[in-house]
Amino acid sequence: MTVAHGRHTARIEGDFVVFLIGFHINRPLHVHRWAPVMAAMQPMIRELRAQPDRGLLGTHLGWMFGGFTYVQYWRSFEQLEAYARATDAAHLPAWARFNRRIRGTDAVGVFHETYRVRAGEYEAMYVDMPRTGVTAIPGAHAPVGSTSTAARRLGRRDAEDAPVRP
């Protein structure tokens, strides 16, 4: 990944949703149980990237909680829920397959967490990193003026200097 040099922050217009979804490998030797869970995610991500009107703003895969976790940014909870229940999308059949074949075996656990974020109620700072997280979503910019500090990005201060110069 290419490093975006310098400081970058994010700007997402309006409310949005942060959605964590992933799985925990409870029994590493039971590859036949957890590998299908991992494999089921990629078609959904490809589908969502190809259909931006479904509401996915961005997604990133990482290793946490003893398994793989996607951090996703959605335009709204309503669009996230609509995708989860859509009969014309990849998620519903994958969910049904999981419930038939894997649920209850304890070889792999799945989870999700959903956070609604109101406009202006978040802030982010990335320094000398590839575009990831919210800075991978269109609207990332160099933090200057009203976005130069965390407090300013959250609208808490107008004219105070940063405690440490970047």
GROMACS .gro file of N, CA and C in nm:
model
  498
    1MET      N    1   0.084  -0.118   0.000
    1MET     CA    2   0.000   0.000   0.000
    1MET      C    3   0.088   0.125   0.000
    2THR      N    4   0.045   0.224  -0.071
    2THR     CA    5   0.119   0.348  -0.080
    2THR      C    6   0.095   0.433   0.044
    3VAL      N    7   0.202   0.485   0.101
    3VAL     CA    8   0.191   0.570   0.219
    3VAL      C    9   0.145   0.709   0.176
    4ALA      N   10   0.045   0.761   0.244
    4ALA     CA   11   0.001   0.899   0.226
    4ALA      C   12   0.079   0.982   0.327
    5HIS      N   13   0.181   1.052   0.281
    5HIS     CA   14   0.270   1.125   0.371
    5HIS      C   15   0.199   1.245   0.434
    6GLY      N   16   0.236   1.272   0.557
    6GLY     CA   17   0.179   1.385   0.628
    6GLY      C   18   0.058   1.345   0.710
    7ARG      N   19  -0.012   1.447   0.756
    7ARG     CA   20  -0.130   1.427   0.841
    7ARG      C   21  -0.255   1.430   0.754
    8HIS      N   22  -0.350   1.341   0.784
    8HIS     CA   23  -0.477   1.337   0.711
    8HIS      C   24  -0.590   1.313   0.810
    9THR      N   25  -0.701   1.377   0.782
    9THR     CA   26  -0.821   1.356   0.861
    9THR      C   27  -0.935   1.326   0.763
   10ALA      N   28  -1.052   1.302   0.816
   10ALA     CA   29  -1.164   1.260   0.731
   10ALA      C   30  -1.281   1.355   0.746
   11ARG      N   31  -1.361   1.356   0.643
   11ARG     CA   32  -1.485   1.432   0.645
   11ARG      C   33  -1.591   1.349   0.574
   12ILE      N   34  -1.688   1.302   0.650
   12ILE     CA   35  -1.801   1.231   0.592
   12ILE      C   36  -1.922   1.320   0.614
   13GLU      N   37  -1.989   1.354   0.508
   13GLU     CA   38  -2.106   1.441   0.518
   13GLU      C   39  -2.223   1.365   0.577
   14GLY      N   40  -2.286   1.421   0.678
   14GLY     CA   41  -2.406   1.361   0.737
   14GLY      C   42  -2.375   1.248   0.832
   15ASP      N   43  -2.483   1.186   0.881
   15ASP     CA   44  -2.471   1.071   0.971
   15ASP      C   45  -2.417   0.951   0.893
   16PHE      N   46  -2.360   0.856   0.965
   16PHE     CA   47  -2.316   0.731   0.904
   16PHE      C   48  -2.312   0.622   1.011
   17VAL      N   49  -2.279   0.502   0.970
   17VAL     CA   50  -2.275   0.386   1.060
   17VAL      C   51  -2.138   0.320   1.051
   18VAL      N   52  -2.084   0.283   1.166
   18VAL     CA   53  -1.963   0.200   1.172
   18VAL      C   54  -2.011   0.060   1.210
   19PHE      N   55  -1.973  -0.037   1.130
   19PHE     CA   56  -2.017  -0.175   1.149
   19PHE      C   57  -1.895  -0.265   1.154
   20LEU      N   58  -1.877  -0.336   1.265
   20LEU     CA   59  -1.771  -0.436   1.277
   20LEU      C   60  -1.835  -0.572   1.259
   21ILE      N   61  -1.779  -0.652   1.173
   21ILE     CA   62  -1.829  -0.787   1.154
   21ILE      C   63  -1.710  -0.880   1.133
   22GLY      N   64  -1.715  -0.993   1.200
   22GLY     CA   65  -1.603  -1.083   1.186
   22GLY      C   66  -1.628  -1.217   1.251
   23PHE      N   67  -1.520  -1.291   1.264
   23PHE     CA   68  -1.532  -1.422   1.325
   23PHE      C   69  -1.409  -1.452   1.409
   24HIS      N   70  -1.428  -1.539   1.504
   24HIS     CA   71  -1.321  -1.584   1.593
   24HIS      C   72  -1.300  -1.732   1.571
   25ILE      N   73  -1.176  -1.771   1.548
   25ILE     CA   74  -1.144  -1.912   1.526
   25ILE      C   75  -1.125  -1.977   1.663
   26ASN      N   76  -1.222  -2.055   1.704
   26ASN     CA   77  -1.215  -2.124   1.833
   26ASN      C   78  -1.135  -2.253   1.825
   27ARG      N   79  -1.140  -2.318   1.711
   27ARG     CA   80  -1.070  -2.446   1.693
   27ARG      C   81  -0.989  -2.438   1.563
   28PRO      N   82  -0.864  -2.391   1.574
   28PRO     CA   83  -0.782  -2.370   1.454
   28PRO      C   84  -0.766  -2.493   1.364
   29LEU      N   85  -0.768  -2.611   1.419
   29LEU     CA   86  -0.750  -2.731   1.337
   29LEU      C   87  -0.875  -2.769   1.258
   30HIS      N   88  -0.987  -2.707   1.288
   30HIS     CA   89  -1.113  -2.735   1.217
   30HIS      C   90  -1.128  -2.639   1.098
   31VAL      N   91  -1.029  -2.639   1.013
   31VAL     CA   92  -1.027  -2.549   0.898
   31VAL      C   93  -1.153  -2.564   0.814
   32HIS      N   94  -1.203  -2.686   0.801
   32HIS     CA   95  -1.323  -2.711   0.720
   32HIS      C   96  -1.445  -2.639   0.776
   33ARG      N   97  -1.439  -2.595   0.901
   33ARG     CA   98  -1.550  -2.521   0.962
   33ARG      C   99  -1.534  -2.370   0.946
   34TRP      N  100  -1.413  -2.318   0.969
   34TRP     CA  101  -1.398  -2.173   0.966
   34TRP      C  102  -1.359  -2.117   0.829
   35ALA      N  103  -1.296  -2.197   0.744
   35ALA     CA  104  -1.259  -2.148   0.611
   35ALA      C  105  -1.381  -2.105   0.528
   36PRO      N  106  -1.494  -2.178   0.532
   36PRO     CA  107  -1.611  -2.131   0.457
   36PRO      C  108  -1.665  -1.997   0.506
   37VAL      N  109  -1.650  -1.970   0.635
   37VAL     CA  110  -1.695  -1.840   0.688
   37VAL      C  111  -1.609  -1.729   0.627
   38MET      N  112  -1.478  -1.750   0.626
   38MET     CA  113  -1.388  -1.652   0.568
   38MET      C  114  -1.415  -1.635   0.418
   39ALA      N  115  -1.434  -1.745   0.348
   39ALA     CA  116  -1.456  -1.741   0.203
   39ALA      C  117  -1.588  -1.673   0.167
   40ALA      N  118  -1.686  -1.680   0.253
   40ALA     CA  119  -1.818  -1.621   0.224
   40ALA      C  120  -1.815  -1.469   0.224
   41MET      N  121  -1.718  -1.408   0.290
   41MET     CA  122  -1.715  -1.263   0.302
   41MET      C  123  -1.676  -1.194   0.171
   42GLN      N  124  -1.581  -1.248   0.099
   42GLN     CA  125  -1.531  -1.180  -0.021
   42GLN      C  126  -1.637  -1.154  -0.128
   43PRO      N  127  -1.724  -1.250  -0.160
   43PRO     CA  128  -1.829  -1.219  -0.258
   43PRO      C  129  -1.920  -1.104  -0.214
   44MET      N  130  -1.946  -1.096  -0.084
   44MET     CA  131  -2.030  -0.986  -0.035
   44MET      C  132  -1.959  -0.852  -0.051
   45ILE      N  133  -1.831  -0.848  -0.018
   45ILE     CA  134  -1.755  -0.723  -0.031
   45ILE      C  135  -1.748  -0.681  -0.178
   46ARG      N  136  -1.720  -0.775  -0.267
   46ARG     CA  137  -1.717  -0.743  -0.411
   46ARG      C  138  -1.852  -0.690  -0.457
   47GLU      N  139  -1.959  -0.754  -0.414
   47GLU     CA  140  -2.094  -0.712  -0.452
   47GLU      C  141  -2.121  -0.569  -0.404
   48LEU      N  142  -2.087  -0.541  -0.279
   48LEU     CA  143  -2.112  -0.408  -0.223
   48LEU      C  144  -2.028  -0.301  -0.291
   49ARG      N  145  -1.905  -0.332  -0.325
   49ARG     CA  146  -1.821  -0.234  -0.396
   49ARG      C  147  -1.874  -0.208  -0.536
   50ALA      N  148  -1.931  -0.309  -0.599
   50ALA     CA  149  -1.986  -0.294  -0.734
   50ALA      C  150  -2.121  -0.224  -0.734
   51GLN      N  151  -2.187  -0.217  -0.618
   51GLN     CA  152  -2.320  -0.157  -0.608
   51GLN      C  153  -2.320  -0.051  -0.496
   52PRO      N  154  -2.255   0.063  -0.519
   52PRO     CA  155  -2.243   0.163  -0.413
   52PRO      C  156  -2.377   0.217  -0.363
   53ASP      N  157  -2.482   0.204  -0.442
   53ASP     CA  158  -2.614   0.250  -0.398
   53ASP      C  159  -2.668   0.169  -0.280
   54ARG      N  160  -2.607   0.055  -0.250
   54ARG     CA  161  -2.649  -0.024  -0.133
   54ARG      C  162  -2.605   0.043  -0.003
   55GLY      N  163  -2.508   0.136  -0.010
   55GLY     CA  164  -2.475   0.216   0.108
   55GLY      C  165  -2.340   0.193   0.173
   56LEU      N  166  -2.262   0.096   0.127
   56LEU     CA  167  -2.130   0.076   0.186
   56LEU      C  168  -2.037   0.188   0.140
   57LEU      N  169  -1.979   0.261   0.235
   57LEU     CA  170  -1.886   0.369   0.203
   57LEU      C  171  -1.742   0.319   0.192
   58GLY      N  172  -1.707   0.222   0.275
   58GLY     CA  173  -1.571   0.168   0.275
   58GLY      C  174  -1.561   0.051   0.370
   59THR      N  175  -1.460  -0.033   0.350
   59THR     CA  176  -1.440  -0.150   0.436
   59THR      C  177  -1.293  -0.185   0.441
   60HIS      N  178  -1.251  -0.234   0.556
   60HIS     CA  179  -1.111  -0.273   0.577
   60HIS      C  180  -1.108  -0.400   0.659
   61LEU      N  181  -1.021  -0.491   0.620
   61LEU     CA  182  -1.007  -0.619   0.687
   61LEU      C  183  -0.885  -0.617   0.777
   62GLY      N  184  -0.901  -0.669   0.897
   62GLY     CA  185  -0.788  -0.679   0.989
   62GLY      C  186  -0.801  -0.801   1.077
   63TRP      N  187  -0.695  -0.831   1.148
   63TRP     CA  188  -0.692  -0.943   1.241
   63TRP      C  189  -0.715  -0.887   1.380
   64MET      N  190  -0.824  -0.923   1.444
   64MET     CA  191  -0.848  -0.886   1.583
   64MET      C  192  -0.947  -0.981   1.644
   65PHE      N  193  -0.948  -0.988   1.772
   65PHE     CA  194  -1.037  -1.078   1.847
   65PHE      C  195  -1.013  -1.224   1.811
   66GLY      N  196  -0.891  -1.261   1.771
   66GLY     CA  197  -0.860  -1.400   1.739
   66GLY      C  198  -0.916  -1.447   1.607
   67GLY      N  199  -0.943  -1.355   1.518
   67GLY     CA  200  -0.996  -1.389   1.387
   67GLY      C  201  -0.992  -1.268   1.297
   68PHE      N  202  -1.062  -1.275   1.187
   68PHE     CA  203  -1.065  -1.164   1.093
   68PHE      C  204  -1.187  -1.076   1.122
   69THR      N  205  -1.165  -0.946   1.113
   69THR     CA  206  -1.272  -0.850   1.138
   69THR      C  207  -1.272  -0.746   1.026
   70TYR      N  208  -1.389  -0.720   0.973
   70TYR     CA  209  -1.407  -0.610   0.880
   70TYR      C  210  -1.459  -0.490   0.957
   71VAL      N  211  -1.396  -0.376   0.936
   71VAL     CA  212  -1.449  -0.249   0.984
   71VAL      C  213  -1.513  -0.187   0.861
   72GLN      N  214  -1.643  -0.163   0.871
   72GLN     CA  215  -1.716  -0.110   0.756
   72GLN      C  216  -1.781   0.023   0.793
   73TYR      N  217  -1.791   0.109   0.693
   73TYR     CA  218  -1.858   0.238   0.708
   73TYR      C  219  -1.976   0.237   0.612
   74TRP      N  220  -2.095   0.263   0.665
   74TRP     CA  221  -2.219   0.261   0.587
   74TRP      C  222  -2.284   0.398   0.593
   75ARG      N  223  -2.356   0.431   0.487
   75ARG     CA  224  -2.428   0.558   0.483
   75ARG      C  225  -2.536   0.563   0.591
   76SER      N  226  -2.607   0.451   0.614
   76SER     CA  227  -2.714   0.451   0.715
   76SER      C  228  -2.738   0.309   0.767
   77PHE      N  229  -2.797   0.301   0.885
   77PHE     CA  230  -2.836   0.171   0.940
   77PHE      C  231  -2.941   0.107   0.852
   78GLU      N  232  -3.031   0.187   0.799
   78GLU     CA  233  -3.138   0.134   0.714
   78GLU      C  234  -3.080   0.063   0.592
   79GLN      N  235  -2.976   0.119   0.532
   79GLN     CA  236  -2.915   0.053   0.416
   79GLN      C  237  -2.839  -0.073   0.457
   80LEU      N  238  -2.774  -0.070   0.572
   80LEU     CA  239  -2.706  -0.190   0.623
   80LEU      C  240  -2.807  -0.301   0.646
   81GLU      N  241  -2.916  -0.270   0.713
   81GLU     CA  242  -3.018  -0.371   0.741
   81GLU      C  243  -3.084  -0.421   0.612
   82ALA      N  244  -3.109  -0.330   0.519
   82ALA     CA  245  -3.170  -0.370   0.392
   82ALA      C  246  -3.080  -0.469   0.319
   83TYR      N  247  -2.949  -0.444   0.321
   83TYR     CA  248  -2.857  -0.538   0.257
   83TYR      C  249  -2.860  -0.673   0.328
   84ALA      N  250  -2.858  -0.672   0.460
   84ALA     CA  251  -2.856  -0.798   0.536
   84ALA      C  252  -2.977  -0.885   0.505
   85ARG      N  253  -3.090  -0.822   0.473
   85ARG     CA  254  -3.215  -0.895   0.450
   85ARG      C  255  -3.252  -0.910   0.303
   86ALA      N  256  -3.173  -0.852   0.214
   86ALA     CA  257  -3.209  -0.851   0.071
   86ALA      C  258  -3.203  -0.991   0.011
   87THR      N  259  -3.311  -1.029  -0.055
   87THR     CA  260  -3.317  -1.162  -0.118
   87THR      C  261  -3.236  -1.167  -0.247
   88ASP      N  262  -3.200  -1.050  -0.301
   88ASP     CA  263  -3.122  -1.046  -0.425
   88ASP      C  264  -2.973  -1.022  -0.399
   89ALA      N  265  -2.928  -1.037  -0.276
   89ALA     CA  266  -2.788  -1.010  -0.241
   89ALA      C  267  -2.720  -1.136  -0.187
   90ALA      N  268  -2.589  -1.132  -0.178
   90ALA     CA  269  -2.510  -1.248  -0.136
   90ALA      C  270  -2.521  -1.279   0.013
   91HIS      N  271  -2.558  -1.182   0.096
   91HIS     CA  272  -2.555  -1.204   0.241
   91HIS      C  273  -2.656  -1.307   0.289
   92LEU      N  274  -2.779  -1.296   0.249
   92LEU     CA  275  -2.884  -1.384   0.302
   92LEU      C  276  -2.854  -1.533   0.277
   93PRO      N  277  -2.815  -1.573   0.156
   93PRO     CA  278  -2.779  -1.714   0.136
   93PRO      C  279  -2.658  -1.757   0.220
   94ALA      N  280  -2.560  -1.668   0.236
   94ALA     CA  281  -2.442  -1.702   0.318
   94ALA      C  282  -2.481  -1.720   0.464
   95TRP      N  283  -2.570  -1.636   0.512
   95TRP     CA  284  -2.618  -1.645   0.651
   95TRP      C  285  -2.693  -1.777   0.672
   96ALA      N  286  -2.778  -1.812   0.576
   96ALA     CA  287  -2.853  -1.938   0.585
   96ALA      C  288  -2.758  -2.058   0.583
   97ARG      N  289  -2.657  -2.055   0.495
   97ARG     CA  290  -2.557  -2.163   0.490
   97ARG      C  291  -2.484  -2.177   0.623
   98PHE      N  292  -2.445  -2.064   0.681
   98PHE     CA  293  -2.376  -2.068   0.811
   98PHE      C  294  -2.466  -2.135   0.915
   99ASN      N  295  -2.592  -2.096   0.920
   99ASN     CA  296  -2.683  -2.152   1.020
   99ASN      C  297  -2.705  -2.302   1.000
  100ARG      N  298  -2.707  -2.347   0.875
  100ARG     CA  299  -2.726  -2.490   0.848
  100ARG      C  300  -2.601  -2.573   0.877
  101ARG      N  301  -2.485  -2.523   0.839
  101ARG     CA  302  -2.364  -2.606   0.840
  101ARG      C  303  -2.270  -2.584   0.958
  102ILE      N  304  -2.266  -2.465   1.013
  102ILE     CA  305  -2.158  -2.432   1.106
  102ILE      C  306  -2.207  -2.392   1.244
  103ARG      N  307  -2.317  -2.321   1.249
  103ARG     CA  308  -2.367  -2.272   1.377
  103ARG      C  309  -2.386  -2.389   1.473
  104GLY      N  310  -2.340  -2.372   1.595
  104GLY     CA  311  -2.355  -2.475   1.696
  104GLY      C  312  -2.239  -2.572   1.705
  105THR      N  313  -2.141  -2.562   1.614
  105THR     CA  314  -2.026  -2.652   1.619
  105THR      C  315  -1.919  -2.601   1.713
  106ASP      N  316  -1.918  -2.480   1.747
  106ASP     CA  317  -1.823  -2.405   1.830
  106ASP      C  318  -1.682  -2.398   1.772
  107ALA      N  319  -1.663  -2.438   1.647
  107ALA     CA  320  -1.531  -2.426   1.584
  107ALA      C  321  -1.501  -2.281   1.547
  108VAL      N  322  -1.605  -2.207   1.518
  108VAL     CA  323  -1.591  -2.067   1.480
  108VAL      C  324  -1.709  -1.990   1.535
  109GLY      N  325  -1.681  -1.871   1.586
  109GLY     CA  326  -1.787  -1.783   1.633
  109GLY      C  327  -1.792  -1.661   1.543
  110VAL      N  328  -1.908  -1.603   1.529
  110VAL     CA  329  -1.923  -1.482   1.448
  110VAL      C  330  -1.980  -1.372   1.537
  111PHE      N  331  -1.953  -1.249   1.497
  111PHE     CA  332  -2.005  -1.135   1.574
  111PHE      C  333  -2.025  -1.016   1.482
  112HIS      N  334  -2.103  -0.923   1.530
  112HIS     CA  335  -2.107  -0.790   1.469
  112HIS      C  336  -2.141  -0.688   1.576
  113GLU      N  337  -2.096  -0.566   1.552
  113GLU     CA  338  -2.128  -0.451   1.636
  113GLU      C  339  -2.166  -0.338   1.543
  114THR      N  340  -2.269  -0.263   1.580
  114THR     CA  341  -2.318  -0.154   1.496
  114THR      C  342  -2.318  -0.025   1.578
  115TYR      N  343  -2.261   0.080   1.521
  115TYR     CA  344  -2.256   0.210   1.588
  115TYR      C  345  -2.309   0.316   1.493
  116ARG      N  346  -2.411   0.388   1.536
  116ARG     CA  347  -2.461   0.502   1.459
  116ARG      C  348  -2.380   0.624   1.500
  117VAL      N  349  -2.332   0.697   1.401
  117VAL     CA  350  -2.250   0.814   1.427
  117VAL      C  351  -2.320   0.936   1.368
  118ARG      N  352  -2.349   1.032   1.453
  118ARG     CA  353  -2.414   1.155   1.406
  118ARG      C  354  -2.312   1.247   1.341
  119ALA      N  355  -2.357   1.324   1.246
  119ALA     CA  356  -2.271   1.419   1.176
  119ALA      C  357  -2.193   1.503   1.276
  120GLY      N  358  -2.063   1.514   1.255
  120GLY     CA  359  -1.979   1.596   1.341
  120GLY      C  360  -1.942   1.534   1.474
  121GLU      N  361  -1.986   1.412   1.502
  121GLU     CA  362  -1.961   1.347   1.631
  121GLU      C  363  -1.850   1.242   1.621
  122TYR      N  364  -1.753   1.267   1.538
  122TYR     CA  365  -1.639   1.177   1.524
  122TYR      C  366  -1.521   1.261   1.481
  123GLU      N  367  -1.404   1.207   1.496
  123GLU     CA  368  -1.284   1.270   1.442
  123GLU      C  369  -1.181   1.161   1.420
  124ALA      N  370  -1.087   1.189   1.333
  124ALA     CA  371  -0.984   1.090   1.301
  124ALA      C  372  -0.856   1.162   1.260
  125MET      N  373  -0.744   1.099   1.290
  125MET     CA  374  -0.614   1.152   1.247
  125MET      C  375  -0.527   1.035   1.205
  126TYR      N  376  -0.470   1.044   1.089
  126TYR     CA  377  -0.378   0.944   1.036
  126TYR      C  378  -0.252   1.017   0.993
  127VAL      N  379  -0.135   0.967   1.033
  127VAL     CA  380  -0.008   1.031   0.999
  127VAL      C  381   0.083   0.929   0.931
  128ASP      N  382   0.128   0.964   0.811
  128ASP     CA  383   0.221   0.879   0.735
  128ASP      C  384   0.173   0.734   0.727
  129MET      N  385   0.051   0.718   0.683
  129MET     CA  386  -0.010   0.584   0.670
  129MET      C  387  -0.075   0.572   0.534
  130PRO      N  388  -0.092   0.450   0.487
  130PRO     CA  389  -0.174   0.432   0.367
  130PRO      C  390  -0.316   0.481   0.396
  131ARG      N  391  -0.389   0.516   0.292
  131ARG     CA  392  -0.529   0.557   0.309
  131ARG      C  393  -0.606   0.436   0.361
  132THR      N  394  -0.652   0.445   0.482
  132THR     CA  395  -0.725   0.336   0.546
  132THR      C  396  -0.829   0.397   0.638
  133GLY      N  397  -0.917   0.314   0.693
  133GLY     CA  398  -1.021   0.368   0.780
  133GLY      C  399  -1.102   0.473   0.708
  134VAL      N  400  -1.143   0.576   0.781
  134VAL     CA  401  -1.226   0.680   0.719
  134VAL      C  402  -1.149   0.764   0.619
  135THR      N  403  -1.015   0.765   0.624
  135THR     CA  404  -0.941   0.843   0.524
  135THR      C  405  -0.940   0.777   0.387
  136ALA      N  406  -0.986   0.652   0.377
  136ALA     CA  407  -0.998   0.586   0.247
  136ALA      C  408  -1.129   0.623   0.179
  137ILE      N  409  -1.218   0.686   0.252
  137ILE     CA  410  -1.347   0.730   0.198
  137ILE      C  411  -1.327   0.868   0.139
  138PRO      N  412  -1.384   0.898   0.023
  138PRO     CA  413  -1.368   1.033  -0.033
  138PRO      C  414  -1.404   1.140   0.070
  139GLY      N  415  -1.322   1.245   0.074
  139GLY     CA  416  -1.342   1.353   0.169
  139GLY      C  417  -1.225   1.370   0.263
  140ALA      N  418  -1.127   1.280   0.256
  140ALA     CA  419  -1.008   1.294   0.341
  140ALA      C  420  -0.930   1.417   0.296
  141HIS      N  421  -0.866   1.484   0.391
  141HIS     CA  422  -0.792   1.605   0.359
  141HIS      C  423  -0.686   1.632   0.465
  142ALA      N  424  -0.596   1.723   0.435
  142ALA     CA  425  -0.496   1.764   0.532
  142ALA      C  426  -0.565   1.847   0.641
  143PRO      N  427  -0.535   1.822   0.768
  143PRO     CA  428  -0.601   1.895   0.876
  143PRO      C  429  -0.540   2.034   0.896
  144VAL      N  430  -0.614   2.136   0.858
  144VAL     CA  431  -0.572   2.274   0.877
  144VAL      C  432  -0.689   2.354   0.931
  145GLY      N  433  -0.659   2.466   0.994
  145GLY     CA  434  -0.765   2.554   1.043
  145GLY      C  435  -0.860   2.484   1.137
  146SER      N  436  -0.987   2.480   1.099
  146SER     CA  437  -1.091   2.425   1.188
  146SER      C  438  -1.081   2.274   1.205
  147THR      N  439  -0.994   2.209   1.130
  147THR     CA  440  -0.977   2.064   1.146
  147THR      C  441  -0.837   2.027   1.194
  148SER      N  442  -0.762   2.124   1.248
  148SER     CA  443  -0.621   2.099   1.283
  148SER      C  444  -0.602   2.020   1.411
  149THR      N  445  -0.700   2.017   1.501
  149THR     CA  446  -0.687   1.939   1.625
  149THR      C  447  -0.813   1.855   1.646
  150ALA      N  448  -0.803   1.756   1.733
  150ALA     CA  449  -0.920   1.671   1.763
  150ALA      C  450  -1.035   1.756   1.816
  151ALA      N  451  -1.005   1.847   1.908
  151ALA     CA  452  -1.111   1.932   1.965
  151ALA      C  453  -1.177   2.016   1.857
  152ARG      N  454  -1.098   2.072   1.767
  152ARG     CA  455  -1.156   2.152   1.659
  152ARG      C  456  -1.239   2.065   1.565
  153ARG      N  457  -1.190   1.944   1.534
  153ARG     CA  458  -1.267   1.857   1.444
  153ARG      C  459  -1.402   1.821   1.505
  154LEU      N  460  -1.408   1.819   1.637
  154LEU     CA  461  -1.535   1.790   1.706
  154LEU      C  462  -1.611   1.917   1.739
  155GLY      N  463  -1.562   2.033   1.693
  155GLY     CA  464  -1.631   2.159   1.714
  155GLY      C  465  -1.624   2.210   1.857
  156ARG      N  466  -1.523   2.171   1.933
  156ARG     CA  467  -1.514   2.208   2.074
  156ARG      C  468  -1.434   2.335   2.098
  157ARG      N  469  -1.346   2.372   2.006
  157ARG     CA  470  -1.263   2.492   2.024
  157ARG      C  471  -1.254   2.565   1.891
  158ASP      N  472  -1.248   2.698   1.901
  158ASP     CA  473  -1.235   2.777   1.780
  158ASP      C  474  -1.094   2.827   1.755
  159ALA      N  475  -1.027   2.880   1.858
  159ALA     CA  476  -0.901   2.950   1.832
  159ALA      C  477  -0.783   2.900   1.913
  160GLU      N  478  -0.798   2.794   1.989
  160GLU     CA  479  -0.685   2.748   2.070
  160GLU      C  480  -0.582   2.677   1.985
  161ASP      N  481  -0.457   2.694   2.022
  161ASP     CA  482  -0.349   2.626   1.950
  161ASP      C  483  -0.342   2.480   1.992
  162ALA      N  484  -0.287   2.400   1.906
  162ALA     CA  485  -0.265   2.258   1.938
  162ALA      C  486  -0.162   2.249   2.049
  163PRO      N  487  -0.176   2.154   2.142
  163PRO     CA  488  -0.080   2.142   2.251
  163PRO      C  489   0.059   2.100   2.202
  164VAL      N  490   0.066   2.030   2.091
  164VAL     CA  491   0.192   1.988   2.031
  164VAL      C  492   0.186   2.024   1.884
  165ARG      N  493   0.288   2.089   1.836
  165ARG     CA  494   0.291   2.125   1.693
  165ARG      C  495   0.320   2.002   1.607
  166PRO      N  496   0.240   1.979   1.504
  166PRO     CA  497   0.265   1.864   1.417
  166PRO      C  498   0.392   1.883   1.334
   0.00000   0.00000   0.00000
